[in-house]
XYZ file of C-alpha atoms in Angstrom:
146
model
C 39.152 21.325 -26.819
C 35.821 21.443 -25.046
C 33.969 24.590 -24.486
C 32.301 23.718 -21.123
C 28.758 24.273 -22.598
C 26.392 22.427 -20.223
C 23.076 22.655 -22.038
C 21.879 22.764 -25.628
C 20.198 26.153 -24.836
C 23.632 27.540 -23.756
C 25.055 26.401 -27.145
C 22.535 28.761 -28.836
C 23.325 31.580 -26.345
C 27.023 31.180 -27.240
C 26.212 31.308 -30.951
C 24.214 34.503 -30.415
C 26.969 36.298 -28.393
C 29.759 35.180 -30.553
C 28.043 36.439 -33.774
C 27.230 39.818 -32.032
C 30.926 40.108 -30.782
C 32.270 38.795 -34.105
C 34.404 36.410 -31.937
C 35.613 33.566 -34.098
C 37.099 31.480 -31.301
C 33.982 31.813 -29.168
C 31.710 30.762 -32.096
C 33.991 27.934 -33.014
C 33.887 26.635 -29.366
C 30.267 25.672 -29.971
C 31.009 23.426 -32.861
C 32.239 19.838 -33.074
C 35.478 19.207 -35.104
C 33.212 16.981 -37.405
C 30.752 19.789 -37.997
C 28.702 19.524 -41.229
C 26.845 22.595 -42.301
C 24.332 23.185 -45.049
C 24.189 26.955 -45.423
C 21.647 29.159 -47.144
C 24.209 31.961 -47.572
C 27.532 31.632 -49.511
C 28.851 28.072 -49.654
C 26.383 25.259 -50.161
C 28.132 23.095 -47.625
C 30.933 23.177 -45.134
C 32.486 19.865 -43.981
C 34.636 20.078 -40.939
C 35.626 22.840 -38.479
C 38.505 24.256 -40.665
C 36.122 24.854 -43.639
C 33.506 26.446 -41.369
C 36.134 28.572 -39.682
C 37.192 29.993 -43.090
C 33.550 30.944 -43.795
C 33.110 32.539 -40.375
C 36.316 34.635 -40.773
C 35.109 35.900 -44.166
C 31.683 36.650 -42.662
C 33.038 38.551 -39.678
C 35.705 40.441 -41.795
C 32.916 41.586 -44.067
C 30.931 42.816 -41.057
C 33.985 44.657 -39.780
C 34.736 46.246 -43.147
C 31.122 47.452 -43.267
C 31.247 48.785 -39.711
C 28.377 46.742 -38.406
C 27.462 44.076 -35.866
C 24.641 41.630 -35.916
C 22.034 41.263 -33.205
C 20.810 37.649 -33.336
C 17.301 36.591 -32.357
C 15.998 33.074 -32.175
C 12.297 33.090 -32.863
C 9.872 30.175 -32.331
C 12.719 28.180 -30.732
C 12.104 24.547 -29.978
C 14.833 22.611 -28.217
C 14.757 18.892 -27.447
C 17.584 17.657 -25.261
C 18.372 14.055 -24.401
C 21.183 12.570 -22.518
C 23.761 12.888 -25.143
C 21.979 14.253 -28.259
C 19.833 17.305 -28.838
C 18.280 19.309 -31.680
C 16.821 22.813 -32.003
C 14.840 24.481 -34.816
C 13.893 28.140 -35.069
C 13.792 31.171 -37.229
C 17.046 33.116 -36.834
C 16.904 36.866 -37.447
C 20.048 38.832 -38.106
C 19.683 42.524 -37.605
C 22.727 44.698 -38.773
C 23.443 47.705 -36.550
C 26.116 50.421 -36.940
C 29.012 49.881 -34.672
C 29.065 53.562 -33.472
C 25.453 54.531 -33.093
C 23.734 51.034 -32.897
C 21.308 52.262 -35.503
C 19.517 49.405 -37.174
C 20.225 49.255 -40.845
C 18.510 46.068 -42.059
C 17.599 42.481 -41.113
C 16.965 39.110 -42.589
C 15.648 35.816 -41.273
C 16.593 32.177 -42.102
C 15.203 28.906 -40.921
C 17.758 26.918 -38.837
C 18.041 23.388 -37.544
C 20.873 22.705 -35.080
C 21.848 19.086 -34.145
C 24.125 18.702 -31.120
C 25.772 16.035 -29.125
C 27.773 15.860 -25.911
C 31.625 15.616 -26.448
C 33.502 15.098 -23.299
C 30.563 16.327 -21.197
C 30.184 19.574 -23.297
C 27.407 20.199 -25.822
C 28.601 20.955 -29.395
C 26.802 21.588 -32.680
C 27.493 18.689 -35.036
C 25.223 19.593 -37.807
C 23.637 22.976 -38.814
C 21.175 23.522 -41.630
C 19.927 26.976 -42.657
C 17.346 27.481 -45.387
C 14.816 29.923 -46.650
C 11.908 29.676 -48.967
C 12.425 30.450 -52.585
C 10.021 32.549 -54.660
C 8.972 30.211 -57.493
C 8.319 33.057 -59.816
C 11.757 34.632 -59.765
C 13.974 32.073 -58.074
C 15.090 34.419 -55.346
C 15.417 33.711 -51.665
C 12.688 35.204 -49.471
C 14.709 36.673 -46.543
C 12.031 39.005 -45.142
C 8.967 36.830 -44.321
C 9.453 37.708 -40.630
């Protein structure tokens, strides 16, 4: 199934909207069936769309249970788009807001790289890598540098 995403930038906008709406199908439409993900949160790695879908469902279910939505901002975004491959890197900030009042509760930032290719004329994410610096003194991730 193709998503009809015509630019690499549109892939990233789909990502942002789908996360905010907690729309599993919309988010999955941005990913290639052969998606390979290195994640800084939860599982070390997801190989294939089915594995990533399971992670996304768990993520969105947790947000629903907590009664929050995430506002996603892509900071320092660089997108390089060729004829059939593209990549983007940025700092992604997730800000949790209460569903009813939209009050901001917290936020965290990760570093992201998205690799994309055209599949049947539509851009899709084929590889995603999120990371964050680790404090060498205590071994903990540093989520709040931005």
